[in-house]
C-alpha atoms as a PDB file:
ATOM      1  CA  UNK A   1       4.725 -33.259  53.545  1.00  0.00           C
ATOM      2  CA  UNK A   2       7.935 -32.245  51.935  1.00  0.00           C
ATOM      3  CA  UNK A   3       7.652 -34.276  49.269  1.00  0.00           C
ATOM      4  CA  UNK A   4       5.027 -31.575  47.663  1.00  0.00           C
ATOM      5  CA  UNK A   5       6.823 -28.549  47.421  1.00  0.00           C
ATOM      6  CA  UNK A   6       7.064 -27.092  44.018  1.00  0.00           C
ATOM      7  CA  UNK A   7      10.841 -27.765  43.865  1.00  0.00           C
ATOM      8  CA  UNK A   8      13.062 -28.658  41.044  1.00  0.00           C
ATOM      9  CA  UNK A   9      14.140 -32.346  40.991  1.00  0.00           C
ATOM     10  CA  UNK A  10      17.573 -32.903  43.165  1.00  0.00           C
ATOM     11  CA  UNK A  11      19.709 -35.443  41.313  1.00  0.00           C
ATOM     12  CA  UNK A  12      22.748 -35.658  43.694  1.00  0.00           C
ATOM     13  CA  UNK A  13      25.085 -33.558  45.968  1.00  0.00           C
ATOM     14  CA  UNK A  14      28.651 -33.299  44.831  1.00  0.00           C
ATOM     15  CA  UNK A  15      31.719 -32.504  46.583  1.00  0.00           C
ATOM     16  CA  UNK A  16      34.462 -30.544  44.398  1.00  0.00           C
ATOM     17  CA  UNK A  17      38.296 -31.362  45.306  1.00  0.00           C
ATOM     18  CA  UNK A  18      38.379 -27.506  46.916  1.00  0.00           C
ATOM     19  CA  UNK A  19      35.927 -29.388  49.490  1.00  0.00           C
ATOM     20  CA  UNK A  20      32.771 -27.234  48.554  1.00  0.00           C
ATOM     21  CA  UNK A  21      29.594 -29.315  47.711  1.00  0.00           C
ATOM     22  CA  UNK A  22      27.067 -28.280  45.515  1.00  0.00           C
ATOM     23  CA  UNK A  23      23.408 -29.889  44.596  1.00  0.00           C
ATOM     24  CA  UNK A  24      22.524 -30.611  41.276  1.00  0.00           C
ATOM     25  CA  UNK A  25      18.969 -29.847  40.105  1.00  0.00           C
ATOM     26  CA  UNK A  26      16.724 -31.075  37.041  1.00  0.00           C
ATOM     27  CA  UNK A  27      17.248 -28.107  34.119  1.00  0.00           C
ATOM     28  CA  UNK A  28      14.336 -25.444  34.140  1.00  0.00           C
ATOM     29  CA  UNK A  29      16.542 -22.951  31.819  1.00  0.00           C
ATOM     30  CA  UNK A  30      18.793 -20.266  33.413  1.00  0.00           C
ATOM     31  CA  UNK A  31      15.561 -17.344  33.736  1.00  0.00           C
ATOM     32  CA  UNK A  32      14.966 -16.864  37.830  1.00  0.00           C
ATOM     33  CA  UNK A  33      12.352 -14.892  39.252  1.00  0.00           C
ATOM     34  CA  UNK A  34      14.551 -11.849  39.697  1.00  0.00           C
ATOM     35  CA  UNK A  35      15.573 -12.001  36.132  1.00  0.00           C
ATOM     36  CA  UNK A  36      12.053 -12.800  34.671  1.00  0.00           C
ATOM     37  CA  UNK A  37      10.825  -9.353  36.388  1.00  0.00           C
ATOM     38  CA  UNK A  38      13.732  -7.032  34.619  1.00  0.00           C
ATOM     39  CA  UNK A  39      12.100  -8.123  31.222  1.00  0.00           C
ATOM     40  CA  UNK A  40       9.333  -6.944  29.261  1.00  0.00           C
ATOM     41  CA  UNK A  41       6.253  -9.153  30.177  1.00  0.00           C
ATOM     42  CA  UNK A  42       2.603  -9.020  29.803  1.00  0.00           C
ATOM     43  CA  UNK A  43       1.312  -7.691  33.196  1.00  0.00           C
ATOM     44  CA  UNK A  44      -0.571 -10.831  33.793  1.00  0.00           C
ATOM     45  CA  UNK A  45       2.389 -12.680  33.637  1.00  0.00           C
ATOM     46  CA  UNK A  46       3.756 -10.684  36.331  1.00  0.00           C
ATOM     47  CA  UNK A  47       1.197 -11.049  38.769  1.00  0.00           C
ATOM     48  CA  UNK A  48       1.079 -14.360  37.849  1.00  0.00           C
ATOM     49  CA  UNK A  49       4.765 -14.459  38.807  1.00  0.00           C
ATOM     50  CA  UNK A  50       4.542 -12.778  42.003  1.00  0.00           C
ATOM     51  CA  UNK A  51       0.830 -14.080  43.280  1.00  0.00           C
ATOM     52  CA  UNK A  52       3.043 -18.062  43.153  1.00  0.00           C
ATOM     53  CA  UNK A  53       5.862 -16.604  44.668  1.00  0.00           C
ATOM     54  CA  UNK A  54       4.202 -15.433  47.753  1.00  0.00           C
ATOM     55  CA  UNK A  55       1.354 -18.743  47.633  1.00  0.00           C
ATOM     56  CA  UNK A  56       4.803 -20.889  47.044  1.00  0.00           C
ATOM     57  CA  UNK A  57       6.086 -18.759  50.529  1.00  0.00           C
ATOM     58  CA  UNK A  58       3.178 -19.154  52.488  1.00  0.00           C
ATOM     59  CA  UNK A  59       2.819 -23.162  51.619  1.00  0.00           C
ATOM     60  CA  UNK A  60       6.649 -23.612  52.847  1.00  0.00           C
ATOM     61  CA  UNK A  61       5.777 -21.830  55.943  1.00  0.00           C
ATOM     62  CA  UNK A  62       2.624 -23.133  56.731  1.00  0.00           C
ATOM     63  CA  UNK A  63       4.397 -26.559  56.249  1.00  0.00           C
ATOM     64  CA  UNK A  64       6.860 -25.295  59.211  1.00  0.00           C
ATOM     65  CA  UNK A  65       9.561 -24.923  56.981  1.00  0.00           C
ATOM     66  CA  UNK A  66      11.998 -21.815  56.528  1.00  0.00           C
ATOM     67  CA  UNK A  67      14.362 -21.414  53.732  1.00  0.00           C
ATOM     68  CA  UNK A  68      17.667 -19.875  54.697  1.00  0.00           C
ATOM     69  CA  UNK A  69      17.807 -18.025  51.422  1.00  0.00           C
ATOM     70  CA  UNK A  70      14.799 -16.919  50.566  1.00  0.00           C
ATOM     71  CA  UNK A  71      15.595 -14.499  47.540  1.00  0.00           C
ATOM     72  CA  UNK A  72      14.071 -14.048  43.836  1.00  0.00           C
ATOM     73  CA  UNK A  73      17.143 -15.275  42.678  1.00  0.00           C
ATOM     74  CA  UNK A  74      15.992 -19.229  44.012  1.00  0.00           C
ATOM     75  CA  UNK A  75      12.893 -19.119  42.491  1.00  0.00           C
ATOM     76  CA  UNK A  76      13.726 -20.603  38.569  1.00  0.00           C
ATOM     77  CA  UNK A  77      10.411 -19.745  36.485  1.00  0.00           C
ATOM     78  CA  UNK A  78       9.000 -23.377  34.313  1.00  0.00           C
ATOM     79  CA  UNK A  79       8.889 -23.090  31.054  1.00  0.00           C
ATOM     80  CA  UNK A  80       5.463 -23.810  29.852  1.00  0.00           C
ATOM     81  CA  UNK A  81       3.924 -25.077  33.275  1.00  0.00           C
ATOM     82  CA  UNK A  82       1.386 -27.144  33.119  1.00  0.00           C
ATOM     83  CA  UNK A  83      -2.212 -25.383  33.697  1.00  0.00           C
ATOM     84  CA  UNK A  84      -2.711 -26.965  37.433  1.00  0.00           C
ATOM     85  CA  UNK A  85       0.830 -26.044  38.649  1.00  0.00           C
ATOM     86  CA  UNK A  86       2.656 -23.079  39.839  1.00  0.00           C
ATOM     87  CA  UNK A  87       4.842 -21.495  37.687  1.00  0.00           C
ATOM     88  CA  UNK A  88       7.613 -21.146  39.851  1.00  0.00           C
ATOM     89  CA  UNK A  89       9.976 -23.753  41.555  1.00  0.00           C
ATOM     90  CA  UNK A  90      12.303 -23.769  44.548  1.00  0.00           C
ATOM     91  CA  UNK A  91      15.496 -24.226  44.202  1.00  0.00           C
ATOM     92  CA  UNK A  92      18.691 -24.203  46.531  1.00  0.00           C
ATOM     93  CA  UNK A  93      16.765 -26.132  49.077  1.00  0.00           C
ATOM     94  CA  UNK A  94      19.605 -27.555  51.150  1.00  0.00           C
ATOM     95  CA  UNK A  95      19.433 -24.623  52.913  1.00  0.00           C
ATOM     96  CA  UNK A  96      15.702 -25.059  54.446  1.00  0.00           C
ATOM     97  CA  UNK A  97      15.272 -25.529  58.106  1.00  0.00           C
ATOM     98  CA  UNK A  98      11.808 -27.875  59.668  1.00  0.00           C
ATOM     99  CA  UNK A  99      10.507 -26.776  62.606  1.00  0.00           C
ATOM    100  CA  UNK A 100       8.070 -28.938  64.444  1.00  0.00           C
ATOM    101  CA  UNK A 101       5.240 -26.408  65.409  1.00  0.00           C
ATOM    102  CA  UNK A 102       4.736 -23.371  63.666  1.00  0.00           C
ATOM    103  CA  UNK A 103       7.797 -21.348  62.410  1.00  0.00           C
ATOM    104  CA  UNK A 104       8.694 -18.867  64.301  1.00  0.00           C
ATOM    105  CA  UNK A 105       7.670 -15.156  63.351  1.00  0.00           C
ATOM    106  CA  UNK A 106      10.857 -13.676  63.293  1.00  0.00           C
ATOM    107  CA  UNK A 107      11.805 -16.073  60.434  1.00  0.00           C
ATOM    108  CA  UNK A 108       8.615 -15.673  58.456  1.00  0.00           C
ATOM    109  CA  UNK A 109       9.780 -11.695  58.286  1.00  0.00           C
ATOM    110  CA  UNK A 110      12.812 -12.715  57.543  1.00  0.00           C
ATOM    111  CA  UNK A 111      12.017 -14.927  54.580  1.00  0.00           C
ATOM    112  CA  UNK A 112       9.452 -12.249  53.576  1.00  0.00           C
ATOM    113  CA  UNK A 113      11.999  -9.488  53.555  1.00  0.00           C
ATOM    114  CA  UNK A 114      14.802 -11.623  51.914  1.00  0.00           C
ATOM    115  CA  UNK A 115      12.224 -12.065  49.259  1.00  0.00           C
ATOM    116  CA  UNK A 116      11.203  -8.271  48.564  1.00  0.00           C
ATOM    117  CA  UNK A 117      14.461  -7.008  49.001  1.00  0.00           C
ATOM    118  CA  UNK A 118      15.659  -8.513  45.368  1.00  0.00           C
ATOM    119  CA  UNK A 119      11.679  -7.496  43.912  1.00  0.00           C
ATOM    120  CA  UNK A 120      12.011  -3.726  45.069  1.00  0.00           C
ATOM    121  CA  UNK A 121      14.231  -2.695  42.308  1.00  0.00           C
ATOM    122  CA  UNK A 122      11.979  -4.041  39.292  1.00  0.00           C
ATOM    123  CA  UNK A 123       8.600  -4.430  41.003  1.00  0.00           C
ATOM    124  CA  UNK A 124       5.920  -1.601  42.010  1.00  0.00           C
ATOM    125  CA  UNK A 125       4.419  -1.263  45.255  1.00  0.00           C
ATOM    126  CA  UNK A 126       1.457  -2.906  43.948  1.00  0.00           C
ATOM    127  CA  UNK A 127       2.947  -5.697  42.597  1.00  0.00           C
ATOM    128  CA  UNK A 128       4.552  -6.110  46.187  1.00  0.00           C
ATOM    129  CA  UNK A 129       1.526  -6.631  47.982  1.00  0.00           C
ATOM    130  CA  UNK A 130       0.317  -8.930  45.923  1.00  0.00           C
ATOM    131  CA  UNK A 131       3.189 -11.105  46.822  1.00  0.00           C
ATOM    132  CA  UNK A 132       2.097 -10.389  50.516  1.00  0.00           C
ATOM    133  CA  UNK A 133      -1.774 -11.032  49.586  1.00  0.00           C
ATOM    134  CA  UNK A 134      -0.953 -14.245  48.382  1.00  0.00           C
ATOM    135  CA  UNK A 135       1.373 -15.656  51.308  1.00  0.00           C
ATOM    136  CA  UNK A 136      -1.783 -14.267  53.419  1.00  0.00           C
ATOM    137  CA  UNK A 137      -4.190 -16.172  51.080  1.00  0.00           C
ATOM    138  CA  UNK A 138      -2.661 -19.198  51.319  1.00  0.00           C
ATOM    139  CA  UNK A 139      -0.842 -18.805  55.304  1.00  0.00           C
ATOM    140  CA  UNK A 140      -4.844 -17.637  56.614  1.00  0.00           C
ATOM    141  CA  UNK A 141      -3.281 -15.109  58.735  1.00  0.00           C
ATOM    142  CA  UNK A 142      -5.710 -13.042  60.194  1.00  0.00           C
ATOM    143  CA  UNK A 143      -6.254  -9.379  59.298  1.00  0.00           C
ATOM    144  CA  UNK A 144      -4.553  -8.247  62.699  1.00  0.00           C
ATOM    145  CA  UNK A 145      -1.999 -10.585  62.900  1.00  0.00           C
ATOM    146  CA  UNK A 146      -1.009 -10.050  59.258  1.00  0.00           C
ATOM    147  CA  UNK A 147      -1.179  -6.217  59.710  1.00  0.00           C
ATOM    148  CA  UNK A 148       1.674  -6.570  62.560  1.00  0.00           C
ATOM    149  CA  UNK A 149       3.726  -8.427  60.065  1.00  0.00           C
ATOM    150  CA  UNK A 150       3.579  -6.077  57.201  1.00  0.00           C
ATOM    151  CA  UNK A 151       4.887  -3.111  60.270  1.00  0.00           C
ATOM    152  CA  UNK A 152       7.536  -5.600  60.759  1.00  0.00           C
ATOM    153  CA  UNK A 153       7.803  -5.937  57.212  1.00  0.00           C
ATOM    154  CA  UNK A 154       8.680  -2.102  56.863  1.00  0.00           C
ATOM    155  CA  UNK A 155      11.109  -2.016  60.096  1.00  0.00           C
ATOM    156  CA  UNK A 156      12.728  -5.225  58.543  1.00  0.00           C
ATOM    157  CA  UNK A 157      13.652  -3.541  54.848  1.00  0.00           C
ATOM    158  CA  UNK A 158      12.461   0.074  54.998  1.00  0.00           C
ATOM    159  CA  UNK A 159      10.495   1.810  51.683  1.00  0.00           C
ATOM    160  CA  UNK A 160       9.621  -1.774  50.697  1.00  0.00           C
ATOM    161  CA  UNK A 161       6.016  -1.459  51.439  1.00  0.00           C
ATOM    162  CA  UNK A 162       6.118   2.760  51.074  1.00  0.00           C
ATOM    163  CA  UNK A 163       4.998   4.634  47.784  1.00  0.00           C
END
């Protein structure tokens, strides 16, 4: 269920006195994915870094669930995972959506392209589709099926998937 996805800890919702609410999440350190791939870091790291992000998007869809903003920026790197566990976590998760058959491919491309478009900048093609070989890994989307989705990948956020 729910219950299991690699998310940092919610400890309440709070509502300002300008009426805006805000979640408050268990402390992982201020370095998000985005960030993480503008430093210096061994290449394994990297791929490390990107193979979880797209396993970590293919278990939230496969579980039927979207998140509404699906960006590099809401994935907070652990410090010092442990060896069994990803070594990313989700965060900003209030704004996820449950669907209660499979979710619909429109949104999978859109999560997928809300995701490269903040890796572009600091990630080679490579390192791109092995975000996209890892969501297929772990979604077992057929060769076809996943083919169509990396064309609607490219139509979605053009160059993303071009030398």
């Amino acid at each position: 269920g729910l219950c299991l996805v690699p998310a940092a800890r919610c400890y309440g919702w709070l509502r300002a006195k300008d009426g805006n609410g805000f979640l408050v999440f268990e402390d992982l350190g201020p370095l998000t994915l985005e960030h993480a791939l503008t430093q210096q870091r061994p290449a394994r790291e990297r791929r490390d870094l990107l193979s979880a992000a797209g396993k970590l998007t293919g278990w939230l869809h496969t579980a039927r669930v979207i998140h509404r903003d699906l960006t590099a920026a809401n994935f907070l790197v652990v410090p010092e995972p442990p060896a069994t566990a990803l070594p990313l976590k989700l965060i900003d998760y209030d704004r996820i959506c449950l669907y209660a058959r499979n979710c619909p491919r429109t949104k999978r491309i859109h999560n997928l392209a809300q995701l490269l478009e903040l890796l572009v900048p600091n990630t080679t093609l490579r390192e791109r589709l092995l975000v996209l070989a890892a969501y297929r890994r772990q979604t077992g989307d057929g060769r076809r099926g996943f083919r169509r989705m990396l064309d609607e990948l490219e139509t979605a956020l053009p160059g993303a998937l071009t030398p």
